Amino acid sequence: MTTFRKFTAGAAVLTLAAALSACSSSSSGGGDDTSGSSSSASGGGTLSVWCWDPNFNIYAMQAAEKIYQQDHPDFSLDITEVSWDDLQTNLTTLAQSNQLDQLPDIFLMQNNAYQKNVVNYPDLFSDYTDSGVDFSQFPDSVVAYSTVDGVNYGLPFDNGTAIQAVRTDILADAGYTVDDFTDITWDQFITLGEDVLAKTGQPMLTGQAGSTDLIMMMLQSAGASLFDDAGNPTITDNDALNAAIDVYTRLVKSGVLVEVNSWDEYINTIVNSNTAGVINGVWISASIQSAPDQSGLWAVTNLPKLDGVAGATNYSANGGSSWAISSNADYALAADFLNSTFAGSTELYDTILPASGALANWIPAGQSAVYAEPQEFYGGQAIYALVVDFATKVPSNNTGVYYYEARDAVGVAITAILNGTDPSAALEEAQQTVEFAMGG
Amino acid sequence: MPAEVGATPSTSPGKTSRRRSRPPSTSTGLERRRSLTGWTFLIPASLVILLMSFWPMIQAAILSLQTGRGRDLSFADPLWLNYQRMLDDEILKQTLTTTFIYLIIQVPIMLGMALILANLLNDPNLRFKGLWRTAIFLPSAVGLVSYALVFRTMFATDGLVNDIGMALGFLDSPVNWLGQTWSARMVIILGLLWRWTGYNMIFYLAGLQTIERSTLEAAKIDGAGPAKTFWYVTIPQLKPMILLTAIMSTNGTLQLFDESYNLTNGGPGNTSMTISHYLYNVSFRNSPNFGYAAAISYVILILVAILAAAQIKIGDTRD
Amino acid sequence: MTRRLRRLPGYLFLGFAALASVFPLYYMAVSATNTSQDVLASRLIPGSNLMANFESLVTQQPLWSSVWHSTVIAVSTTVLAVVITSIAGYGFEVYHTRAKDRLMGFLLLAVMIPFAATMIPLFRLFADLGMVNSPLAVILPAISTPFLILLFRQASRSFPREIIEAARLDGLKELAIFARIYLPTMRPTFAAAAVITFMTAWNNFLWPKVILISNEYQTLPILLSNIRAGYVTDYGMLMLAVLIASLPAMVIFLILQRSFAEGITGAIK
């Protein structure tokens, strides 16, 4: 009896699974076409896209779809939501197992991961040479992330320009305004920050322990990085890095920057008013604005610059991402779609900015009236026009194929330095770690 | 008296003889036919494993002899280059040490607690049995992402643990639990205990049901207290199950990934990172080096195999 | 009186374990009713944002289809796995020969290698079979694990061999002995195997993510991963999703836990 029941159940499940996969193969037959190589057979065509964040990138893609449909009524997008970590895993798996026909037409890639992916897996990408996109309409520093040997592999989308956002109410309690924090150096910043801390008890900055975001922003603000032009690691004998680490150590030791342990805690210090300011890519604005009770209390300005470092500026960037056209794409359609939307439609950027806070890297969009509108949350400041202006002043730097190895090694070094290790010894070890990783 | 109690189960005649020798073979033909039946029983499951696990493992073995980035791989010279390279890998040494710390501290505590809990729950006179059982099992049902989030929040510097500790006077000032090497490791160990103790308890509960109640009654009649009955009667009979969970937990700990990745992200300064987390970074975060990653994974395989063999040697009494 | 006192440490330990187990779950459940900002501030009392969290969850994410895909995959995996591994475990133990013992040891090696190392060859295998994006590609590798076989083999050790001999004398076929005599007495083991297989299948993340490339068969762990991927995470919504994702495994345990409580002595006699 029992056996009989068990085995019927088993058989039923097998049938169910088979049925499921049968309907999968029939419907994914359609899916395969969209991600397949020759989707332009139908004329209008569908493009498949991988990207993450429904409120941001996916929203922007959908808006672009609507705009492109005005002239191409048969056009549609098939968007798959994939988090960045998962997208990277998928790309690596497909490239490594040589299953490139599973790639979508377009995918989004973090700017910091571009060099690594293009150099290791060039056959994932189609380059933009024949796309008609005018890359001179994007800031050089942003285009540089996705350029390998002079060839463009990415259309910059998500803007990673760095901002310093401050709480004007807390600064006022200490007798300062946002102007006191504009166009200053890090030495001045620490002095001001110590005063704010003494008067209000609030730190000026928050940061994740072991994260190198702030250090990397300081480096880029001076056009420096962890690699030289030949791709060799330059963690030792790097003036900008030494200066950045010195500043960071002083920030932590003085309490002007409070370190927390995770991203959730980091966001918590911002939305629950436990910091007087924050420095990050402009995209942090979305998190800042998730605390509606703080409306009108924030202002945005540029970053402090490193003292005594050649080429130091008040401008930098953190993160951001760009659209890649895959090697499996309907190239003509994908290129035309991207060129007429993300590299050619003010209407698109005017739509997505107010709704999602997605800021253009495409310089012509910055001239639109929408960008000049005062933002209530930031006390009436026209922050978007301001940031688009910042973006043009960010120095380019070399991310490098071994970006993550180097960044992680520096993160370990900083933790050690804050625990009392001699900086030059810690950096020497970081240099060796990266050299080891590059050696195999 | 303890000696007598201890002797009770192991001298019960049926058991030992059953374990030590095969059923007397009445005819070799019948024997052979039964052995054949046995093979047909185990072939479907074995085939699935051979195809889905061993085939990829062979590929990984070949890969571990190759070097290069991305798909541009070639056989290394010498062939064992990736293995040789590990000797100079400081991060590998660090993560290996950390993983063994987790193994040595967490596994014995967890299995001990699971055993005690299962034994308590098996007491026929216990009240609210279902309630206790359910409560203790529930953590194993929770997804890894969320439990990492909950633990991180609880152990934050301004989190609940510090609040309670200070309110009760255990702590003078808030502790940065996740920011220091040993306390971060301790949080990972606590997380593992929380999440997996109830899971192992299930195996013991199932195992306890197959123990004949009469042996426990006999021990009681002999005047043994609960502790002695547990030690001398229950544990020996649960041995096959303890062996299973020990091998499983050893394997699970040496392949520990999620806790390191989600809870502490390996920090501070890589000191709470596990080997599998490092392996993942080498494959998917860093500039991909699949040859080296495959070599590391074979080292993990060898370590687990050695430890499992040792456990079987100590714990498996049949042969 | 003394007997009661002797039980006290046991009750205390149980109470402690139960409390420690449940507290983070309480925290999770409460967070599901709070706003994102309150979750981050570790608010420990229930809020009034449950419906709003639910609203955002179902509008932003394909919740129900993910629940359905997870259910089909986890249930199929569990039933198939329990059937084929229980027979195998029984076969390994009851008919054990040296060759079978060696095979068992060999099979165990299969779980000792980290999945990250075998994932790409496995992907290539299923791609060659044309099974990318097929739920069967998620189910098949999970229906036979050496641990499940070992679990049934270990549990079979305490199954009295005399009963099998007696049944043979009664003229029962080998499969019938397995089905009619062994199966009913091993209910606790089957329950344990089903619970753990279901949970593993239900929470499985990396392989489904990789093989189900299009989101057509998106499962719940993939949905959870996507919720956290944006610039702004709605923690209230996340906690609610996590709560919903945790419920089925709990329910399965509640249903099957009766089997853990049943002794086998009665069944044998």
PDB file of N, CA, C and O in Angstrom, chain C residues 54-88:
ATOM      1  N   PHE C  54       3.605  44.808   2.185  1.00  0.00           N
ATOM      2  CA  PHE C  54       3.063  43.762   1.319  1.00  0.00           C
ATOM      3  C   PHE C  54       2.737  44.332  -0.056  1.00  0.00           C
ATOM      4  O   PHE C  54       3.055  43.741  -1.083  1.00  0.00           O
ATOM      5  N   GLU C  55       2.123  45.506  -0.021  1.00  0.00           N
ATOM      6  CA  GLU C  55       1.757  46.202  -1.253  1.00  0.00           C
ATOM      7  C   GLU C  55       2.995  46.415  -2.138  1.00  0.00           C
ATOM      8  O   GLU C  55       2.998  46.071  -3.315  1.00  0.00           O
ATOM      9  N   SER C  56       4.076  46.949  -1.542  1.00  0.00           N
ATOM     10  CA  SER C  56       5.270  47.194  -2.363  1.00  0.00           C
ATOM     11  C   SER C  56       5.861  45.884  -2.849  1.00  0.00           C
ATOM     12  O   SER C  56       6.351  45.793  -3.970  1.00  0.00           O
ATOM     13  N   LEU C  57       5.793  44.860  -1.997  1.00  0.00           N
ATOM     14  CA  LEU C  57       6.380  43.579  -2.394  1.00  0.00           C
ATOM     15  C   LEU C  57       5.683  43.003  -3.623  1.00  0.00           C
ATOM     16  O   LEU C  57       6.332  42.621  -4.597  1.00  0.00           O
ATOM     17  N   VAL C  58       4.342  42.977  -3.593  1.00  0.00           N
ATOM     18  CA  VAL C  58       3.649  42.359  -4.727  1.00  0.00           C
ATOM     19  C   VAL C  58       3.663  43.239  -5.970  1.00  0.00           C
ATOM     20  O   VAL C  58       3.572  42.734  -7.078  1.00  0.00           O
ATOM     21  N   THR C  59       3.793  44.550  -5.809  1.00  0.00           N
ATOM     22  CA  THR C  59       3.847  45.370  -7.017  1.00  0.00           C
ATOM     23  C   THR C  59       5.258  45.387  -7.609  1.00  0.00           C
ATOM     24  O   THR C  59       5.406  45.427  -8.823  1.00  0.00           O
ATOM     25  N   GLN C  60       6.276  45.324  -6.760  1.00  0.00           N
ATOM     26  CA  GLN C  60       7.638  45.422  -7.298  1.00  0.00           C
ATOM     27  C   GLN C  60       8.220  44.086  -7.707  1.00  0.00           C
ATOM     28  O   GLN C  60       9.147  44.034  -8.503  1.00  0.00           O
ATOM     29  N   GLN C  61       7.733  43.004  -7.110  1.00  0.00           N
ATOM     30  CA  GLN C  61       8.365  41.709  -7.346  1.00  0.00           C
ATOM     31  C   GLN C  61       7.311  40.662  -7.705  1.00  0.00           C
ATOM     32  O   GLN C  61       6.207  40.702  -7.182  1.00  0.00           O
ATOM     33  N   PRO C  62       7.695  39.704  -8.541  1.00  0.00           N
ATOM     34  CA  PRO C  62       6.752  38.638  -8.900  1.00  0.00           C
ATOM     35  C   PRO C  62       6.642  37.617  -7.773  1.00  0.00           C
ATOM     36  O   PRO C  62       7.120  36.493  -7.887  1.00  0.00           O
ATOM     37  N   LEU C  63       6.021  38.017  -6.664  1.00  0.00           N
ATOM     38  CA  LEU C  63       6.015  37.177  -5.465  1.00  0.00           C
ATOM     39  C   LEU C  63       5.356  35.828  -5.696  1.00  0.00           C
ATOM     40  O   LEU C  63       5.941  34.779  -5.426  1.00  0.00           O
ATOM     41  N   TRP C  64       4.113  35.860  -6.231  1.00  0.00           N
ATOM     42  CA  TRP C  64       3.362  34.605  -6.289  1.00  0.00           C
ATOM     43  C   TRP C  64       3.964  33.615  -7.251  1.00  0.00           C
ATOM     44  O   TRP C  64       4.024  32.409  -6.971  1.00  0.00           O
ATOM     45  N   SER C  65       4.439  34.094  -8.403  1.00  0.00           N
ATOM     46  CA  SER C  65       5.028  33.138  -9.341  1.00  0.00           C
ATOM     47  C   SER C  65       6.313  32.564  -8.758  1.00  0.00           C
ATOM     48  O   SER C  65       6.622  31.391  -8.947  1.00  0.00           O
ATOM     49  N   SER C  66       7.052  33.376  -7.998  1.00  0.00           N
ATOM     50  CA  SER C  66       8.269  32.856  -7.374  1.00  0.00           C
ATOM     51  C   SER C  66       7.932  31.790  -6.337  1.00  0.00           C
ATOM     52  O   SER C  66       8.617  30.768  -6.236  1.00  0.00           O
ATOM     53  N   VAL C  67       6.873  32.035  -5.563  1.00  0.00           N
ATOM     54  CA  VAL C  67       6.446  31.041  -4.576  1.00  0.00           C
ATOM     55  C   VAL C  67       6.090  29.738  -5.285  1.00  0.00           C
ATOM     56  O   VAL C  67       6.489  28.647  -4.867  1.00  0.00           O
ATOM     57  N   TRP C  68       5.373  29.873  -6.399  1.00  0.00           N
ATOM     58  CA  TRP C  68       4.939  28.691  -7.144  1.00  0.00           C
ATOM     59  C   TRP C  68       6.140  27.904  -7.691  1.00  0.00           C
ATOM     60  O   TRP C  68       6.237  26.699  -7.520  1.00  0.00           O
ATOM     61  N   HIS C  69       7.082  28.614  -8.324  1.00  0.00           N
ATOM     62  CA  HIS C  69       8.258  27.921  -8.871  1.00  0.00           C
ATOM     63  C   HIS C  69       9.045  27.245  -7.766  1.00  0.00           C
ATOM     64  O   HIS C  69       9.467  26.101  -7.912  1.00  0.00           O
ATOM     65  N   SER C  70       9.240  27.949  -6.662  1.00  0.00           N
ATOM     66  CA  SER C  70       9.977  27.358  -5.542  1.00  0.00           C
ATOM     67  C   SER C  70       9.267  26.108  -5.047  1.00  0.00           C
ATOM     68  O   SER C  70       9.910  25.098  -4.744  1.00  0.00           O
ATOM     69  N   THR C  71       7.939  26.185  -4.963  1.00  0.00           N
ATOM     70  CA  THR C  71       7.181  25.047  -4.445  1.00  0.00           C
ATOM     71  C   THR C  71       7.314  23.839  -5.365  1.00  0.00           C
ATOM     72  O   THR C  71       7.631  22.737  -4.903  1.00  0.00           O
ATOM     73  N   VAL C  72       7.094  24.052  -6.660  1.00  0.00           N
ATOM     74  CA  VAL C  72       7.171  22.923  -7.597  1.00  0.00           C
ATOM     75  C   VAL C  72       8.556  22.289  -7.543  1.00  0.00           C
ATOM     76  O   VAL C  72       8.702  21.066  -7.441  1.00  0.00           O
ATOM     77  N   ILE C  73       9.584  23.124  -7.577  1.00  0.00           N
ATOM     78  CA  ILE C  73      10.953  22.601  -7.596  1.00  0.00           C
ATOM     79  C   ILE C  73      11.272  21.876  -6.287  1.00  0.00           C
ATOM     80  O   ILE C  73      11.787  20.753  -6.292  1.00  0.00           O
ATOM     81  N   ALA C  74      10.906  22.485  -5.158  1.00  0.00           N
ATOM     82  CA  ALA C  74      11.265  21.871  -3.873  1.00  0.00           C
ATOM     83  C   ALA C  74      10.478  20.585  -3.630  1.00  0.00           C
ATOM     84  O   ALA C  74      11.039  19.588  -3.157  1.00  0.00           O
ATOM     85  N   VAL C  75       9.196  20.586  -3.978  1.00  0.00           N
ATOM     86  CA  VAL C  75       8.391  19.383  -3.741  1.00  0.00           C
ATOM     87  C   VAL C  75       8.854  18.241  -4.649  1.00  0.00           C
ATOM     88  O   VAL C  75       9.057  17.112  -4.193  1.00  0.00           O
ATOM     89  N   SER C  76       9.067  18.534  -5.939  1.00  0.00           N
ATOM     90  CA  SER C  76       9.532  17.481  -6.847  1.00  0.00           C
ATOM     91  C   SER C  76      10.858  16.912  -6.372  1.00  0.00           C
ATOM     92  O   SER C  76      11.056  15.701  -6.331  1.00  0.00           O
ATOM     93  N   THR C  77      11.774  17.812  -6.026  1.00  0.00           N
ATOM     94  CA  THR C  77      13.082  17.359  -5.570  1.00  0.00           C
ATOM     95  C   THR C  77      12.944  16.450  -4.362  1.00  0.00           C
ATOM     96  O   THR C  77      13.538  15.379  -4.292  1.00  0.00           O
ATOM     97  N   THR C  78      12.116  16.884  -3.398  1.00  0.00           N
ATOM     98  CA  THR C  78      11.996  16.131  -2.156  1.00  0.00           C
ATOM     99  C   THR C  78      11.440  14.730  -2.397  1.00  0.00           C
ATOM    100  O   THR C  78      12.018  13.739  -1.934  1.00  0.00           O
ATOM    101  N   VAL C  79      10.348  14.653  -3.150  1.00  0.00           N
ATOM    102  CA  VAL C  79       9.730  13.341  -3.363  1.00  0.00           C
ATOM    103  C   VAL C  79      10.682  12.406  -4.102  1.00  0.00           C
ATOM    104  O   VAL C  79      10.934  11.274  -3.685  1.00  0.00           O
ATOM    105  N   LEU C  80      11.256  12.909  -5.191  1.00  0.00           N
ATOM    106  CA  LEU C  80      12.173  12.067  -5.962  1.00  0.00           C
ATOM    107  C   LEU C  80      13.380  11.654  -5.127  1.00  0.00           C
ATOM    108  O   LEU C  80      13.792  10.493  -5.133  1.00  0.00           O
ATOM    109  N   ALA C  81      13.927  12.610  -4.384  1.00  0.00           N
ATOM    110  CA  ALA C  81      15.138  12.322  -3.609  1.00  0.00           C
ATOM    111  C   ALA C  81      14.865  11.266  -2.548  1.00  0.00           C
ATOM    112  O   ALA C  81      15.638  10.323  -2.390  1.00  0.00           O
ATOM    113  N   VAL C  82      13.763  11.402  -1.843  1.00  0.00           N
ATOM    114  CA  VAL C  82      13.465  10.464  -0.763  1.00  0.00           C
ATOM    115  C   VAL C  82      13.262   9.057  -1.330  1.00  0.00           C
ATOM    116  O   VAL C  82      13.758   8.074  -0.781  1.00  0.00           O
ATOM    117  N   VAL C  83      12.592   8.966  -2.486  1.00  0.00           N
ATOM    118  CA  VAL C  83      12.354   7.649  -3.072  1.00  0.00           C
ATOM    119  C   VAL C  83      13.668   7.005  -3.506  1.00  0.00           C
ATOM    120  O   VAL C  83      14.006   5.897  -3.080  1.00  0.00           O
ATOM    121  N   ILE C  84      14.469   7.714  -4.294  1.00  0.00           N
ATOM    122  CA  ILE C  84      15.629   6.996  -4.841  1.00  0.00           C
ATOM    123  C   ILE C  84      16.758   6.830  -3.814  1.00  0.00           C
ATOM    124  O   ILE C  84      17.471   5.838  -3.866  1.00  0.00           O
ATOM    125  N   THR C  85      16.892   7.746  -2.875  1.00  0.00           N
ATOM    126  CA  THR C  85      17.987   7.559  -1.917  1.00  0.00           C
ATOM    127  C   THR C  85      17.631   6.569  -0.807  1.00  0.00           C
ATOM    128  O   THR C  85      18.515   5.929  -0.253  1.00  0.00           O
ATOM    129  N   SER C  86      16.335   6.435  -0.489  1.00  0.00           N
ATOM    130  CA  SER C  86      15.993   5.474   0.562  1.00  0.00           C
ATOM    131  C   SER C  86      16.232   4.056   0.060  1.00  0.00           C
ATOM    132  O   SER C  86      16.790   3.218   0.774  1.00  0.00           O
ATOM    133  N   ILE C  87      15.863   3.800  -1.194  1.00  0.00           N
ATOM    134  CA  ILE C  87      16.126   2.472  -1.755  1.00  0.00           C
ATOM    135  C   ILE C  87      17.627   2.219  -1.803  1.00  0.00           C
ATOM    136  O   ILE C  87      18.118   1.148  -1.448  1.00  0.00           O
ATOM    137  N   ALA C  88      18.367   3.261  -2.201  1.00  0.00           N
ATOM    138  CA  ALA C  88      19.813   3.097  -2.310  1.00  0.00           C
ATOM    139  C   ALA C  88      20.433   2.834  -0.934  1.00  0.00           C
ATOM    140  O   ALA C  88      21.261   1.933  -0.777  1.00  0.00           O
TER     141      ALA C  88
END
